[in-house]
């Protein structure tokens, strides 16, 4: 896992004072306490806590007026002795969020983002996908080249990668993984490239003059690559052929050949890409790249080690391997990574199916394609983790809840077509939002699946939240709040209604009706989650962080492997919120240290 700093963050509260929070690391010794210092421009540092802070890693500095010349640092206290101070956080009292200025290309919009420590200093940088004219795979027409930028949290522009005209722009084409793939302390960037891609140092990959677009704007021929980029410079580190190719024998397949392999000949099902990062050996991360889910599904695993990119395995639903055919057509518009069989090694949750760490099929439910996916310990009364998924067809499993390790369907709800609108269950959520019922509550929008269900599938309310999108831990308890667009709201389980706790004025969400943030997760401060939205004028990213105190002391969610990997794959296709591997219940006060295995990388 990453060697993180304290992630210290501060923001003014509405009623005065400054809220400060920081990370408790899983590597901190038991009983670690903290001292917090306020610094001013004259260099004076004043300790603002009377006794070492032994509880939750947040504090309200009430005896100060928020000013821009104020900074904070935190020092851990171990066995009564202070250790090195954190990086100082400079307060910006102008607004209740962190502003990251952008150099957005003309005609483009900031879209999905990811985070990683690009330079090895323990602090995250932001990688943002700028989108111009885009098209869904089902739509013809030309698109703008996808552009990937990197910024520090302070807004310094580090580099720009232009993927070129031979990579089509749209939610299903470019999935970019930001992660320290070789465990050297600095994150790399991995994504599909093509002739004409320009890296962060200005070097062109392949033929700079190639143009493989057909008259309808689709790209159905030409070489396809997988490239690893340096996180600090954006420079190309390694490029290899993408697996699988469109066709195994030719770079210029006919529409008939493509239809035979993928189910259509114009580039729809063929160019549905997914990606992730998984600890397949239980110790070091591997890159997962995938193609196809409506029909043929192919997943490949890669290792980036010692400056070399090596192919580990390929799983192909259509390669004739006995049993693999059952995995055809089971993928979602996203995937998840989790150690579902508890062997210490990660599996790939591919919609209604799961692929084991060794590239063999673990199970396929046969339920088929869906649009939303949640993986966690959703039912604490059932051993292991569970998966809540929705199914696009109109059948008896429009909403379904299964054992993550075996695929056993624990319960399901039928979806019913309403009139002739053709609307299936397009969204589904599974979050702990009602303390009266153990486990996560689940609900679905669309397909006439009414009400809200508990973890056993029992209807607990005929009402359900209007929001069916993202979840975020924002206030002081361990129930999750709901995020949709630029609004965070809490479910009032007694009145059965949503109450807004944050409206991000001047900021907006991405991806049309999906209304998703650029990124949401525990990237700063204590274990609560931040929400990154773009400003309405597209000139900045805004990182919203809670200013609500909590009494719950918890290790950063980033040191839960499953949660951290969820931040890596969050940008994939139809974005989904991150979940940890464990269950959080509001009445629980103490949390055990995550199971950290220290591996020395030489």
XYZ file of C-alpha atoms in Angstrom:
602
model
C 0.000 0.000 0.000
C 0.990 3.637 -0.312
C 3.263 5.463 2.122
C 0.869 8.311 2.883
C 1.369 11.554 4.762
C -1.149 12.870 7.290
C -3.439 14.386 4.660
C -3.964 17.366 6.941
C -6.821 19.589 5.817
C -8.574 22.601 7.341
C -11.674 24.574 6.399
C -13.686 27.363 8.029
C -16.943 26.436 9.725
C -20.100 28.382 8.968
C -20.523 29.562 12.570
C -16.879 30.537 13.036
C -13.711 28.720 13.895
C -11.689 26.306 11.791
C -12.232 22.557 11.433
C -9.055 20.480 11.051
C -8.703 16.760 10.375
C -5.911 14.342 9.504
C -5.208 10.686 8.828
C -4.695 7.938 11.346
C -2.509 5.447 9.502
C -2.753 1.678 9.858
C 1.011 1.707 10.421
C 0.733 4.029 13.434
C 1.678 2.368 16.724
C -1.172 1.509 19.054
C -2.112 4.445 21.271
C -0.707 7.108 18.959
C -1.907 10.552 20.046
C -1.537 13.904 18.300
C -0.652 17.522 18.996
C -1.967 20.221 16.682
C -0.211 23.539 16.020
C -1.387 26.796 14.470
C 1.248 28.780 12.607
C 1.120 32.359 11.366
C 3.226 34.229 8.853
C 5.479 35.580 11.615
C 6.682 32.006 12.118
C 5.129 31.535 15.534
C 3.652 28.094 16.212
C 1.038 27.689 18.959
C -0.185 24.339 20.239
C -3.985 24.533 20.256
C -4.902 21.343 22.116
C -4.482 21.258 25.894
C -3.880 17.489 26.077
C -2.658 15.113 23.357
C -5.568 14.128 21.141
C -6.240 10.424 21.703
C -9.697 10.209 20.134
C -10.931 10.981 16.656
C -8.438 12.706 14.383
C -10.276 16.003 14.051
C -10.331 19.229 16.005
C -12.152 22.574 15.969
C -9.952 25.627 16.479
C -12.607 27.894 17.967
C -10.369 30.675 19.192
C -9.357 32.015 15.824
C -10.849 34.001 12.997
C -10.194 32.221 9.692
C -7.457 34.115 7.868
C -5.314 33.266 4.887
C -2.080 33.733 6.853
C -2.896 30.798 9.145
C -1.457 27.329 8.640
C -1.700 24.125 10.661
C 0.627 21.192 11.323
C 0.056 18.021 13.309
C 2.599 15.921 15.204
C 2.044 12.311 16.309
C 2.828 11.560 19.943
C 4.126 8.050 20.670
C 4.996 6.973 24.212
C 4.828 10.605 25.294
C 7.288 11.843 22.678
C 6.448 14.012 19.683
C 7.506 12.830 16.276
C 8.026 14.710 13.004
C 5.427 17.251 12.028
C 3.192 16.929 9.000
C 3.342 19.111 5.953
C 1.708 22.436 6.778
C -1.769 23.121 5.455
C -2.334 26.745 4.507
C -5.859 27.884 5.223
C -7.799 29.605 2.470
C -10.689 31.391 4.139
C -12.280 32.522 0.868
C -14.426 29.405 0.502
C -15.254 26.131 2.279
C -13.440 23.904 -0.218
C -10.009 23.408 -1.765
C -9.675 24.976 -5.189
C -7.490 23.338 -7.848
C -7.161 25.734 -10.816
C -7.274 24.010 -14.198
C -5.925 24.695 -17.668
C -8.991 23.254 -19.365
C -8.550 22.996 -23.151
C -10.909 25.149 -25.210
C -14.134 23.279 -25.938
C -13.459 20.678 -23.257
C -14.975 19.901 -19.847
C -13.258 18.407 -16.776
C -14.732 14.956 -16.263
C -13.648 11.879 -14.332
C -10.632 12.156 -12.037
C -8.326 9.852 -10.135
C -5.645 10.334 -7.493
C -2.193 8.930 -6.875
C 1.118 9.923 -5.376
C 2.892 10.822 -8.609
C 6.133 12.117 -7.086
C 6.534 9.994 -3.949
C 6.047 12.725 -1.333
C 3.110 11.017 0.415
C 0.550 13.499 -0.933
C -1.885 12.751 -3.704
C -1.926 14.495 -7.038
C -5.001 14.613 -9.286
C -5.266 13.134 -12.760
C -8.236 14.506 -14.694
C -9.826 13.360 -17.964
C -10.937 16.351 -20.042
C -13.699 15.507 -22.521
C -14.648 17.398 -25.639
C -17.154 16.205 -28.232
C -17.969 12.630 -27.243
C -20.133 9.764 -28.421
C -21.587 6.653 -26.881
C -20.486 3.448 -28.600
C -23.948 3.112 -30.086
C -23.717 6.556 -31.711
C -21.934 7.397 -34.935
C -20.054 10.654 -35.370
C -16.581 12.056 -34.875
C -15.225 12.928 -31.428
C -12.465 15.060 -29.979
C -9.284 13.363 -28.755
C -9.392 12.475 -25.046
C -7.009 14.611 -22.960
C -5.528 13.538 -19.627
C -3.949 16.152 -17.309
C -2.138 15.934 -13.970
C -2.207 18.612 -11.242
C -0.933 19.018 -7.723
C -3.503 19.803 -5.052
C -2.191 23.363 -5.149
C -3.039 23.622 -8.859
C 0.367 23.207 -10.509
C -0.111 21.676 -13.955
C 2.337 18.776 -14.262
C 1.743 17.341 -17.728
C -0.779 16.627 -20.493
C -1.358 13.443 -22.503
C -3.360 13.761 -25.729
C -4.628 10.338 -26.784
C -5.130 11.497 -30.380
C -7.735 11.006 -33.047
C -7.433 7.204 -33.076
C -8.931 6.905 -29.588
C -12.629 7.702 -29.592
C -14.055 9.872 -26.804
C -16.851 8.467 -24.650
C -17.535 6.887 -21.283
C -16.758 3.354 -22.448
C -13.495 3.943 -24.334
C -10.820 5.396 -22.035
C -10.389 3.907 -18.570
C -7.235 5.282 -16.944
C -5.606 3.573 -13.994
C -3.535 5.711 -11.611
C -1.602 3.500 -9.209
C 1.892 2.631 -8.016
C 2.142 -0.516 -10.115
C 5.814 -1.279 -9.431
C 5.794 -0.402 -5.706
C 8.560 2.204 -6.019
C 6.564 4.846 -4.142
C 5.405 6.734 -7.236
C 2.211 6.108 -9.186
C 2.090 5.299 -12.888
C -0.733 5.889 -15.378
C -1.992 3.034 -17.568
C -4.458 3.251 -20.446
C -5.240 2.166 -23.979
C -3.426 4.208 -26.648
C -3.085 4.279 -30.427
C -1.030 5.774 -33.251
C -0.863 9.517 -32.710
C -1.033 9.520 -28.902
C 1.233 12.275 -27.538
C 2.726 11.642 -24.103
C 3.397 14.198 -21.380
C 6.846 14.974 -22.759
C 5.669 15.568 -26.322
C 6.712 12.200 -27.742
C 4.335 10.626 -30.257
C 3.477 6.949 -29.967
C 3.360 5.102 -33.287
C 2.545 6.796 -36.594
C 1.780 10.502 -36.002
C -0.037 10.805 -39.353
C -2.305 7.757 -39.069
C -6.067 8.269 -39.191
C -8.134 5.108 -38.858
C -11.544 6.761 -38.440
C -14.169 5.617 -40.908
C -16.839 7.820 -42.486
C -19.091 7.335 -39.436
C -16.417 8.291 -36.924
C -15.830 4.757 -35.650
C -12.320 3.302 -35.363
C -12.488 -0.310 -36.504
C -8.972 -0.891 -37.765
C -5.351 -0.056 -37.055
C -3.027 -1.071 -34.192
C -4.139 -0.807 -30.572
C -1.726 -0.362 -27.690
C -1.480 -0.517 -23.926
C 0.869 2.126 -22.503
C 2.358 2.725 -19.070
C 3.140 6.411 -18.431
C 5.435 7.930 -15.818
C 3.407 9.669 -13.113
C 5.853 12.539 -12.618
C 6.366 13.482 -16.262
C 3.571 11.822 -18.212
C 6.275 10.303 -20.397
C 5.831 6.909 -22.043
C 7.539 4.112 -20.112
C 6.378 1.095 -22.085
C 3.950 0.319 -24.908
C 2.742 -3.073 -26.070
C -0.093 -4.484 -28.168
C -3.496 -4.327 -26.523
C -5.002 -7.715 -25.640
C -7.362 -8.735 -27.054
C -7.199 -7.155 -30.499
C -10.380 -6.518 -32.457
C -9.590 -9.568 -34.555
C -6.883 -12.182 -33.936
C -5.649 -12.303 -37.539
C -5.932 -8.869 -39.144
C -5.696 -5.159 -38.343
C -8.361 -4.470 -40.970
C -11.301 -6.717 -40.056
C -14.527 -6.547 -42.000
C -17.821 -5.744 -40.317
C -18.823 -9.379 -40.824
C -15.709 -10.575 -38.993
C -16.332 -8.201 -36.112
C -19.971 -9.226 -35.896
C -18.964 -12.867 -35.654
C -16.621 -12.172 -32.736
C -18.385 -9.389 -30.817
C -22.059 -9.479 -31.809
C -22.140 -6.414 -34.055
C -19.980 -5.133 -36.880
C -20.008 -1.370 -36.345
C -17.969 -1.030 -33.142
C -20.489 -0.963 -30.308
C -20.009 -4.101 -28.215
C -16.387 -4.494 -29.304
C -15.244 -1.190 -27.794
C -16.676 -1.535 -24.300
C -13.592 -1.335 -22.083
C -13.127 -1.798 -18.337
C -10.038 -1.627 -16.128
C -8.843 -2.060 -12.564
C -5.932 -2.806 -10.272
C -5.757 -6.014 -8.226
C -3.302 -7.683 -5.852
C -3.383 -11.016 -7.657
C -0.492 -12.479 -5.658
C -1.622 -10.887 -2.398
C 1.487 -8.688 -2.183
C 1.922 -6.449 -5.221
C -0.532 -4.759 -7.600
C -1.308 -5.928 -11.116
C -3.095 -4.078 -13.890
C -6.392 -5.475 -15.188
C -7.587 -4.461 -18.659
C -10.834 -5.790 -20.106
C -12.834 -5.662 -23.328
C -16.462 -6.575 -23.883
C -19.346 -7.556 -21.636
C -22.572 -7.710 -23.646
C -21.310 -10.756 -25.522
C -17.672 -11.877 -25.530
C -15.745 -10.838 -22.412
C -11.942 -10.801 -22.264
C -9.834 -9.838 -19.229
C -6.040 -9.576 -19.165
C -3.635 -9.168 -16.255
C -0.321 -7.318 -16.535
C 2.613 -6.699 -14.219
C 4.811 -3.596 -14.314
C 8.050 -4.649 -12.602
C 11.628 -3.349 -12.879
C 10.831 -1.278 -15.939
C 9.245 -4.171 -17.829
C 5.612 -4.787 -18.756
C 4.699 -8.474 -18.721
C 1.475 -10.256 -19.586
C 0.306 -12.585 -16.795
C -2.882 -14.197 -18.042
C -5.913 -13.782 -20.278
C -9.444 -14.925 -19.514
C -11.626 -15.218 -22.630
C -15.255 -16.274 -22.464
C -15.099 -17.402 -26.090
C -11.736 -19.182 -26.378
C -13.178 -22.669 -26.016
C -11.892 -23.294 -22.477
C -14.388 -25.628 -20.779
C -16.777 -23.597 -18.630
C -15.737 -20.189 -19.938
C -18.775 -19.818 -22.175
C -20.902 -19.306 -19.045
C -19.123 -15.961 -18.513
C -20.235 -14.542 -21.841
C -22.573 -11.548 -21.512
C -22.240 -11.243 -17.716
C -20.303 -7.969 -17.438
C -21.530 -4.607 -16.192
C -20.682 -1.041 -17.201
C -18.145 -1.262 -14.353
C -16.236 -3.826 -12.334
C -15.079 -4.186 -8.742
C -11.995 -5.704 -7.108
C -12.229 -7.660 -3.845
C -10.766 -10.681 -2.106
C -14.103 -12.460 -1.966
C -12.796 -15.956 -1.150
C -10.522 -14.669 1.637
C -7.323 -16.249 0.334
C -5.430 -12.942 0.498
C -5.564 -12.486 -3.271
C -7.982 -10.309 -5.195
C -10.756 -11.394 -7.525
C -12.335 -9.354 -10.307
C -16.092 -8.937 -9.883
C -17.208 -8.749 -13.495
C -20.864 -7.833 -13.112
C -22.814 -11.035 -12.601
C -19.646 -13.154 -12.595
C -16.283 -13.317 -10.811
C -12.804 -14.136 -12.121
C -10.322 -15.676 -9.679
C -6.872 -14.208 -9.030
C -5.261 -16.803 -11.317
C -7.315 -15.853 -14.366
C -9.756 -18.729 -14.097
C -13.491 -18.373 -13.705
C -14.626 -18.412 -10.078
C -18.354 -18.452 -10.840
C -21.002 -17.064 -13.173
C -24.549 -16.465 -11.991
C -25.910 -16.312 -15.535
C -28.006 -13.250 -14.654
C -26.420 -11.145 -17.382
C -25.550 -7.490 -17.843
C -26.387 -4.726 -15.355
C -25.761 -1.038 -14.769
C -24.815 -0.773 -11.055
C -22.629 -2.842 -8.736
C -21.880 -2.734 -4.979
C -19.427 -5.080 -3.238
C -18.779 -5.064 0.517
C -19.858 -6.724 3.743
C -23.405 -5.595 3.067
C -24.971 -8.144 5.447
C -23.015 -8.623 8.700
C -25.237 -11.574 9.545
C -23.988 -13.509 6.519
C -20.396 -14.806 6.310
C -18.005 -12.881 4.091
C -18.910 -10.173 1.613
C -22.014 -9.728 -0.510
C -22.782 -8.167 -3.880
C -25.791 -6.066 -4.811
C -26.321 -5.882 -8.552
C -29.090 -4.873 -10.931
C -30.002 -6.637 -14.143
C -30.897 -4.856 -17.363
C -33.420 -7.371 -18.661
C -37.008 -7.531 -17.457
C -37.025 -10.726 -15.401
C -37.073 -12.031 -11.837
C -33.629 -10.638 -10.922
C -33.930 -6.945 -11.669
C -32.361 -6.373 -8.253
C -30.282 -9.214 -6.845
C -28.148 -9.847 -3.763
C -25.577 -12.622 -3.762
C -22.778 -14.265 -1.812
C -19.612 -12.664 -3.157
C -17.504 -15.818 -2.852
C -19.855 -18.402 -4.340
C -22.347 -16.454 -6.450
C -25.277 -17.963 -4.525
C -28.302 -15.719 -4.993
C -29.469 -14.776 -1.512
C -32.487 -12.812 -2.716
C -33.795 -11.086 -5.820
C -36.606 -8.798 -6.913
C -38.375 -8.968 -10.262
C -38.272 -6.109 -12.734
C -41.396 -5.299 -14.681
C -41.517 -3.336 -17.898
C -43.648 -0.215 -17.563
C -45.588 0.355 -20.758
C -43.459 0.638 -23.863
C -40.751 2.958 -22.595
C -38.184 0.179 -22.412
C -36.723 1.494 -19.188
C -34.938 -1.131 -17.115
C -33.444 -0.772 -13.629
C -30.765 1.749 -14.544
C -29.578 2.463 -11.010
C -29.331 0.673 -7.697
C -27.818 1.490 -4.314
C -26.783 -0.499 -1.241
C -25.705 1.647 1.726
C -26.217 1.562 5.479
C -28.595 4.524 5.874
C -31.103 3.235 8.463
C -29.765 2.197 11.909
C -32.858 0.170 12.711
C -31.791 -2.627 10.366
C -28.418 -4.437 10.423
C -26.479 -4.174 7.172
C -27.037 -2.122 4.066
C -30.386 -0.939 2.799
C -30.940 -1.407 -0.936
C -33.187 0.254 -3.481
C -33.518 0.569 -7.241
C -34.751 3.207 -9.652
C -36.627 1.972 -12.680
C -38.414 -1.198 -13.797
C -41.166 -0.873 -11.174
C -39.062 -2.210 -8.302
C -40.718 -0.304 -5.480
C -39.703 0.319 -1.892
C -36.526 -0.175 0.108
C -35.142 -3.515 1.277
C -32.988 -4.590 4.191
C -29.982 -6.896 3.833
C -32.278 -9.930 3.946
C -34.395 -8.655 1.069
C -37.380 -7.755 3.229
C -39.328 -4.610 2.371
C -38.776 -2.136 5.188
C -40.431 0.868 3.568
C -42.687 1.603 0.655
C -40.683 4.808 0.242
C -37.121 5.062 -1.001
C -34.654 7.928 -1.336
C -34.968 10.079 -4.412
C -31.180 9.829 -4.754
C -29.897 6.564 -6.228
C -26.331 7.390 -7.120
C -23.306 7.782 -4.812
C -22.833 7.401 -1.075
C -20.487 9.447 1.108
C -19.514 9.400 4.792
C -19.878 13.071 5.609
C -21.357 13.773 9.046
C -20.212 12.435 12.411
C -21.984 9.079 12.506
C -21.229 5.878 10.608
C -24.330 5.902 8.442
C -23.686 6.914 4.880
C -25.099 10.059 3.355
C -26.243 10.198 -0.281
C -24.595 12.191 -3.061
C -26.329 13.172 -6.267
C -25.178 15.985 -8.525
C -23.876 18.761 -6.285
C -25.990 17.826 -3.243
C -25.199 15.666 -0.224
C -28.300 14.622 1.715
C -29.088 12.451 4.733
C -31.940 9.975 4.811
C -34.374 10.653 7.644
C -35.552 7.088 8.262
C -38.438 8.185 10.465
C -39.889 10.881 8.205
C -38.750 8.894 5.118
C -37.278 11.901 3.366
C -33.930 13.380 2.360
C -32.489 16.429 4.108
C -29.674 18.332 2.429
C -26.456 18.725 4.410
C -24.391 20.309 1.611
C -25.331 22.113 -1.583
C -22.189 22.888 -3.559
C -23.212 26.199 -5.084
C -21.293 27.059 -8.252
C -20.154 23.461 -8.753
C -21.661 20.752 -10.908
C -21.431 17.051 -11.664
C -20.451 15.028 -14.727
C -21.805 12.479 -17.160
C -25.274 13.879 -17.812
C -28.080 12.175 -15.937
C -25.536 9.958 -14.154
C -24.701 13.159 -12.187
C -21.477 11.728 -10.783
C -18.594 13.619 -9.152
C -15.179 13.857 -10.730
C -14.148 11.657 -7.803
C -15.405 10.897 -4.326
C -13.534 9.130 -1.548
C -11.370 9.448 1.543
C -8.488 11.356 -0.012
C -7.786 13.905 2.757
C -8.243 14.296 6.488
C -9.850 11.655 8.686
C -11.853 8.673 7.474
C -14.740 10.781 6.133
C -14.945 11.212 2.367
C -14.241 14.151 0.097
C -16.247 15.064 -3.007
C -14.494 16.543 -6.048
C -16.704 18.532 -8.421
C -15.876 20.820 -11.318
C -16.872 24.463 -11.175
C -19.666 25.521 -13.491
C -17.210 27.575 -15.561
C -14.869 24.548 -15.894
C -11.920 26.574 -14.594
C -11.294 24.661 -11.376
C -11.877 21.487 -9.444
C -13.384 21.942 -6.001
C -12.523 19.472 -3.266
C -15.283 19.573 -0.672
C -14.385 18.199 2.758
C -16.607 17.898 5.810
C -16.380 20.401 8.661
C -18.554 18.316 11.006
C -16.794 16.885 14.086
C -16.967 13.173 14.816
C -16.124 11.077 17.882
C -15.265 8.008 15.815
C -11.544 7.300 15.606
C -10.761 5.193 12.555
C -7.817 4.379 10.347
C -7.878 5.992 6.955
C -10.039 4.035 4.544
C -7.126 4.233 2.094
C -5.389 1.517 4.126
C -8.228 -0.873 3.393
C -7.026 -2.430 0.142
C -10.460 -2.962 -1.349
C -11.438 0.655 -0.726
C -8.200 2.045 -2.177
C -8.569 -0.050 -5.317
C -12.133 1.218 -5.672
C -10.763 4.757 -5.998
C -8.578 3.500 -8.851
C -11.470 1.960 -10.812
C -14.068 4.626 -9.932
C -13.540 6.447 -13.255
C -14.479 3.342 -15.255
C -17.548 3.727 -17.514
C -20.635 4.176 -15.288
C -18.908 5.358 -12.114
C -19.762 3.676 -8.826
C -18.928 4.723 -5.232
C -16.165 3.029 -3.225
C -16.880 0.472 -0.517
C -14.496 -0.905 2.129
C -14.100 -4.617 2.719
C -15.700 -4.353 6.164
C -19.036 -3.313 7.629
C -19.475 -0.045 9.514
C -22.281 0.151 12.069
C -23.215 3.284 13.957
C -23.223 1.699 17.422
C -19.651 0.430 17.032
C -17.064 2.574 18.812
C -13.811 0.627 18.426
C -12.191 -0.647 15.268
C -9.399 -3.173 15.047
C -6.264 -2.387 13.114
C -6.452 -3.463 9.449
C -4.526 -6.643 8.707
C -1.341 -5.050 7.384
C 1.327 -7.292 5.900
C 4.648 -5.491 5.529
C 6.474 -6.479 2.346
C 9.930 -5.115 1.630
C 10.250 -4.327 -2.067
C 13.824 -4.432 -3.356
